[in-house]
Every structure is written in C-alpha cells, then in structure tokens.
Amino acid sequence: MLSVPTMNPDLKLLIELQELDSAIEGLSAEMQRLPRKIAEIEEQLAAHIRKREADQQALAGNQQARRKRESEIAALREKISRYRNQMLDVKTNEQYRALLHEIEFHETEIRKLEDEILAEMVASESLEESLRGSEQSLAEERSRAHEEITTAKKQQQEEEKKLSDVQARREAAQQRLTADVYARYQRIAALRKGLAVAPASDGACQACYVRLRPQAYNDVKTNQQILVCESCNRILYYVPPPPPSA
Ligand SMILES: [Zn+2]
C-alpha cells in the first residue's frame, strides 16, 4: 500500500466507505446466490428420486401383470378339471366332443398366457437392472448433494459473518465522517448504482472516463479537498502511480 500522508481525512474515510459498501454489495449478491444453489442441488436430487420411483412402479406393474395372468391360468385350470369331471358322466359322443373342445380352447388360452408371462419375466430383468442403476445413482447423488449443501451452508455462515464484520466497519467509518460529507456520499451513491467515489488517473475520472480540466485534475491530485467529477458527479481521489522499481 502506498501511504498518502497528507490526504484530507474525510476523503480518506470516503474511500474506505466506498470500499466497504462495494464489499457489502458483493457479499449480498453472493449470499443471494447460495440459497438458489442449494435449491438447484435439491431439485437435482428430487429428479433422481422421481426416476427411482418411476423404475419401482414399472417393476411393480410388471410383477402385478404376471400375478394377474398366473391367477387367470389357475382359473382356467380349474375349469379344465371341472370339464374332465363332467366327461366322466357324459351320455353322448357329442357331449364328450364338446367338452374336449372346451378343454382344448382353455389349454390354448393357458399357453398364450404362459408366453406372455415369459415375455414379462424377460422384461422384468431389464426393469430390475434399471432400478438397480437408478438406486445406485440416487445413493451417489444423495451423498454428493449432502456434501455440496453442507459446503454451501458453511459458506453462507462465513459470508454472513463477513458481512456483519464489514457492516460494523462501515458503521465505524460513517461515525467518523462529517455528517454533511456522508449525506453527500449517500446522495451520489443512490444516483450512481452505489459507486460514489472513484479514482482519477491519467487526467481522467476512472468511473466515467471523461477527462478532467487540467486545473481540476491538479486539484484532485493534491487529495486535499472533496472534489467531484464534472461529468458523473462522483467524488474523486488520486492514487499516484507506483515508483519505478530500481
Ligand atoms: Zn466521472
């Protein structure tokens, strides 16, 4: 840091105040970003949970369909055995053939259902595999989300602490500043998106880049008064260039 021993004390405080206000602005923006980040992580996790649920439902649907067909087969088998019992009591060939025809028809139905069950069993293998995959990625996502949320919350606490430190320092700087100079600072800051104090160098205001009149620039260079840029109205101060290194 370069020492500026003869700087106007109010100007020095204004520079400090500006630095603190800019830091507060940056911290506030960062603190608004963190809850959004946490919500994003939670949403990603929720998507993984939904995927696992969908896979669970698909597998349950498959198993339910199989059980339904199995009970249909059982019902058909019962019918067949009833027909077989009836065959023992038939009086005519015609009745016998009719029962035999019924039995064959039901057996065909059973084979159809068994084929469907087989297809469902094959399908269930890939459904189970997909469920295992989504369970694994959910577990990974859970631990990743937990870690990231923990980090974000810790960061949030650190930033809250930093913010209250900076706010306390700002309070102290404000207390030391002449009341009307502070009021002036606040007015300019309100009009200039929070930037009320700017450096001047190379003959120009470094906030709006408009050149200063030579006399005005020379006055700014002394850092003895509270002077403003004629173009943007910001309070100006001068930082001498670093001496060339030997
Ligand atoms: Zn300016």
Coordinates of C-alpha atoms and ligand atoms in Angstrom, one line a residue, residues 198 205-210 212 229-234 236, ligand 1:
A198 CA -13.8 7.0 -7.9
C205 CA -12.2 10.1 -14.0
Q206 CA -11.8 6.3 -13.9
A207 CA -15.5 5.7 -13.4
C208 CA -16.9 7.6 -16.4
Y209 CA -13.5 8.1 -18.3
V210 CA -14.3 11.7 -19.0
L212 CA -10.8 16.5 -16.3
C229 CA -16.1 14.7 -11.5
E230 CA -17.8 17.4 -13.6
S231 CA -19.3 14.7 -15.8
C232 CA -20.6 11.9 -13.4
N233 CA -20.5 13.9 -10.2
R234 CA -18.6 11.2 -8.3
L236 CA -12.6 11.9 -7.0
Ligands
ZN1 ZN -16.7 10.8 -13.8

